[in-house]
Amino acid sequence: MARRAAATAAGLLLMLLLAGSDGGGGGRRLEAAAGGRSAAKGANVEAAAPPPPRRAPAPSPPVVASPGQFRGQARLPRFAAPRRYDLRLRPDLVACTFTGAAAVTVAVSAPTRFLVFNAADLSVDRASIRFRDLAPKEVVFFDDDEILVLGFSNDLPLGEGVLSMKFNGTLNDKMRGFYRSKYKYKGQMKNMAVTQFESVDARRCFPCWDEPAFKAKFKLTLEVPPGMVALSNMPIANQIVTGPVKTISYEESPLMSTYLVAIVVGLLEYIEGVTPEGTKIRVYTQVGKSNQGKFALDVGVKSLHLYKDYFGTPYPLPKLDMVAIPDFAAGAMENYGLVTFREVALLFDEESSSESSKQNIAITVAHELAHQWFGNLVTMEWWTHLWLNEGFATWMSHLAVDSFFPQWNIWTQFLDDTTAGLKLDSLEESHPIEVEIHHASEVDEIFDAISYDKGASVIRMLQNYLGAERFQKALASYIRKFAYSNAKTEDLWAVLEEKSGEPVKNLMTTWTKQQGYPVINAKLKGNYLELEQAQFLLDGSFGHGMWIVPITAGCGSYDMQKKFLLKGKSDRLDIKDIASQCGNQVKGGNFWIKLNINQTGFYRVQYDDKLSAALQNALQSKKLSVMDKIGIVEDSHALSMACKQTLTSLLRLLYAYREEADYSVLSHINIVSLSVAKISVDATPGLVGDIKQLLIKILLPPSVKLGWDPKDRESHLDALLRPVLLVALVKLGHDKTINEGVRRFGIFVHDRNTSLLPPDTRKAAYLAAMQNVTSSYRVAYNDLLKVYRESDEAEEKARVLSTLCHCKDNNIVLESLNLLFTNEVRSQDAYYVLQGLDVESRETAWLWLKGSWDRIAKKYTDTQEGGFIRYIVTLFSSNEKAEEFSGFFATRKKPEFQRALKQSLENVRVSARWIQGIRSEPRLAQTVQELLRRP
């Protein structure tokens, strides 16, 4: 799955209605109460026999098993498993309901009188439940665990039998399970029926064994209106139209997990391509938008072909469909043979889409199609191993896009992912890559920068250590060995170790089973480089973690590099071992030592003063690679936040980048600069204006060089850089940039086709226009809302929403936030509005969040609530506020956003500590003035 947006779908309160009878076929309905205990009381639960009187030697009779024994378990029991699902579903797109029937071939492998499986938000016809023609004696639903327990009078026969039942449910509006998405067709709003089952939501569409390890074959039949397009994982086997119903049967799928089953029903059109191997690929869109699928289709065709060769295994299914869904929680979802996307992640329009959107589409398509092998063909055994899916798909997507578009320098941009992983993993409230999952409610929260970004980064580190060719051959062997089955992290290590001869398990276990990462402290003592590792934490403390660290080192040039494993807490190197000439350069102007060459390792480095000064000199002399330029500033930023280095030294380092022109480097300089500007508001309010002017001085030259207008035949990377710099300058308050943005916006409002404001620079102009908006002068705000309402493009709508809260008038901020309770903003897009908040509007946002919490909880899913918390709480930077937040949420905690809350509070406290460190720096103001005076 492409990484989840803050608008990720998550749960409502769960409820299952059991329609039943008194033993005959009568019409009484038995409703199980929402809680498991009440449900158990309401069903016919067999009680334990009372113990006999206390007198020896009579033994106590055995306890009679009851449905309650299955409560509170992390996983379903293994005594019965599905082999094949025969499903029939009939969605009603007007009433937004569906009916269904399931016939599941179940293999009973151990003595039991129970069948235990998952169900949620369904009404099951109790009278219809049969296993081997036997009616269950007990039917008990445990709401908290989302399990349905069937108890029979006697032990079930070993071997296979068919479990059948009928059920119905609602096409919900929560973007999970079987849900409805709205779209416009010929001026009228229509409903589309869509599934989103990852991680644990197939159970909201049909009763099932909803865990990755319970792979089975699926035979689906859909009953839909004749005019509708109905898609599923497999091609259509046959279809019959009978009056108002079209019955479509699909070919039986190979073995797959429930979370990969998919259905889409709606009015759609498509474009089509074919891979060199003959696999048909289609991109489905709303009617009138199929032309926008051409770029994604091209990337899809190339991806399937590349992955077939890389994994040494053909694409497993006979077709692949990619569908743009108007309402979609994640970026995209890798359903086997039927990949679903947000529109903004699949559709590219030459006239209205930005260059960054084009790159995002390429990465997302390549990510999802990598899953067809790494995730779908070979599936994680349990959610603890989610990173096997997401980390590898993230890494593979960069490998693929680098092959298709080498001019994009995508591996340099990969450091954005590494930075995101490092940032989250420097918190005490992080988690290991292999995280224990004890309940379904915990799964959604690990779709984060640890599973995706740290996962991908340690894979890149391992590939760099083993070598690209050995690594590729071992991966292909792993795919072949575990095809159509499940694997654990240890299974991958075993294959890689066998094929490479390297101690992969010992090395990688230190990175996947413990959270965090090390900072390598490097000191020069004579002719020796002394290295010492310690766990890096943003709160300034050092954890107890210890890693086997693949160290790479260069001295004076990149021609020769030293590679070795740091296995203990410390080690030392004769610097002559790094490069033959290095020992003679210690006193020379060309001397420098860089660890973690090209940032292939997932760790930070802190250099002593001598080494740090030499690196800064090498930086200014343009002797360092682009990746190492990024690594140096990111490490310095993190060390400053942890109060291990001063903000003064960070500002001096940032100033050394003032002549930088590379997109990737400047995008990181931009992020660090905005972080410094934000913290300075609280840390040094009297100096904040000068600090912003210094940051403008650093970012302005490359922006002036690029200008507002795209140039003929300019590079993709220059097109990406222009909006990054313009947006930063507007946010930092650069008057000339703001005025030019306002001018161009005024022209755009009256002529939407003007060449003065192409898609790439619109956000900067929108932000500039919002600087002058007030309650009494809201012309630009009204104009932006008009652009939003009139646009049919998801990207343009997102662009507008992300600027509406960037305003000095708190009444306008409130008005913008309250849009989230209207039908104007799709649930998935709420986080765009929150993105526009800044330090100036934080108090308004916090008061709004407290006063609106009940409305938010009612309209949005539990995990989406975590997004609201993250975006608003982390705007603050005081321990007092952290306590206030803790008090408010103390009675409002939910498992689905517990981790997000804890991480947000920790970030607030980290900022508070950073502020105290900054205030104690004696030379900060002097340094700022000195750098401002420099020509």
mmCIF file of N, CA, C and O in Angstrom, residues 63 171 237 341 368 533 564 600 604 635 710 752 830 842 848 921 930:
data_model
loop_
_atom_site.group_PDB
_atom_site.id
_atom_site.type_symbol
_atom_site.label_atom_id
_atom_site.label_comp_id
_atom_site.label_asym_id
_atom_site.label_seq_id
_atom_site.Cartn_x
_atom_site.Cartn_y
_atom_site.Cartn_z
ATOM 1 N N VAL A 63 -13.477 -29.111 32.497
ATOM 2 C CA VAL A 63 -14.232 -27.907 32.191
ATOM 3 C C VAL A 63 -14.733 -27.987 30.755
ATOM 4 O O VAL A 63 -13.987 -28.302 29.839
ATOM 5 N N LEU A 171 -22.911 -0.178 2.650
ATOM 6 C CA LEU A 171 -21.791 0.452 1.943
ATOM 7 C C LEU A 171 -21.484 1.737 2.698
ATOM 8 O O LEU A 171 -22.135 2.765 2.515
ATOM 9 N N ALA A 237 -15.232 -14.550 -16.096
ATOM 10 C CA ALA A 237 -15.406 -15.876 -16.703
ATOM 11 C C ALA A 237 -16.661 -15.894 -17.561
ATOM 12 O O ALA A 237 -16.659 -16.397 -18.688
ATOM 13 N N PHE A 341 -6.336 3.361 -6.458
ATOM 14 C CA PHE A 341 -5.552 4.565 -6.206
ATOM 15 C C PHE A 341 -6.464 5.736 -5.869
ATOM 16 O O PHE A 341 -7.585 5.818 -6.360
ATOM 17 N N GLU A 368 3.131 -0.077 -5.960
ATOM 18 C CA GLU A 368 2.025 -1.037 -5.893
ATOM 19 C C GLU A 368 2.287 -2.272 -6.751
ATOM 20 O O GLU A 368 1.910 -3.387 -6.385
ATOM 21 N N GLN A 533 29.693 4.136 19.135
ATOM 22 C CA GLN A 533 28.265 4.219 18.836
ATOM 23 C C GLN A 533 27.440 4.332 20.114
ATOM 24 O O GLN A 533 27.795 3.799 21.164
ATOM 25 N N PHE A 564 33.697 -1.612 6.643
ATOM 26 C CA PHE A 564 33.838 -2.625 7.682
ATOM 27 C C PHE A 564 32.615 -2.599 8.583
ATOM 28 O O PHE A 564 31.798 -1.665 8.526
ATOM 29 N N THR A 600 24.336 5.627 2.770
ATOM 30 C CA THR A 600 23.754 4.290 2.586
ATOM 31 C C THR A 600 23.416 3.621 3.913
ATOM 32 O O THR A 600 22.647 2.659 3.935
ATOM 33 N N ARG A 604 23.381 8.203 12.175
ATOM 34 C CA ARG A 604 23.890 9.565 12.115
ATOM 35 C C ARG A 604 25.353 9.568 12.544
ATOM 36 O O ARG A 604 25.831 8.625 13.180
ATOM 37 N N ASP A 635 22.137 15.519 9.643
ATOM 38 C CA ASP A 635 22.714 15.109 10.925
ATOM 39 C C ASP A 635 22.891 16.304 11.848
ATOM 40 O O ASP A 635 22.603 16.244 13.050
ATOM 41 N N PRO A 710 8.618 28.796 -16.030
ATOM 42 C CA PRO A 710 9.396 27.653 -16.530
ATOM 43 C C PRO A 710 10.111 28.009 -17.830
ATOM 44 O O PRO A 710 9.618 28.807 -18.629
ATOM 45 N N ARG A 752 -8.036 31.619 -16.069
ATOM 46 C CA ARG A 752 -7.506 30.361 -15.532
ATOM 47 C C ARG A 752 -6.491 29.695 -16.471
ATOM 48 O O ARG A 752 -5.777 28.784 -16.049
ATOM 49 N N ALA A 830 -9.044 15.887 4.494
ATOM 50 C CA ALA A 830 -9.030 16.733 5.688
ATOM 51 C C ALA A 830 -7.617 17.189 6.036
ATOM 52 O O ALA A 830 -7.396 18.337 6.435
ATOM 53 N N ARG A 842 -1.879 28.367 15.784
ATOM 54 C CA ARG A 842 -1.955 27.142 16.573
ATOM 55 C C ARG A 842 -2.952 27.229 17.727
ATOM 56 O O ARG A 842 -3.651 26.245 18.011
ATOM 57 N N TRP A 848 -10.209 25.088 18.617
ATOM 58 C CA TRP A 848 -11.157 24.460 17.690
ATOM 59 C C TRP A 848 -11.175 22.945 17.876
ATOM 60 O O TRP A 848 -12.243 22.327 17.912
ATOM 61 N N GLU A 921 22.595 29.767 24.332
ATOM 62 C CA GLU A 921 23.726 29.961 23.425
ATOM 63 C C GLU A 921 24.184 31.431 23.469
ATOM 64 O O GLU A 921 23.404 32.327 23.121
ATOM 65 N N GLU A 930 26.519 38.640 12.027
ATOM 66 C CA GLU A 930 27.738 38.471 11.229
ATOM 67 C C GLU A 930 27.427 37.878 9.859
ATOM 68 O O GLU A 930 27.919 38.356 8.824
#
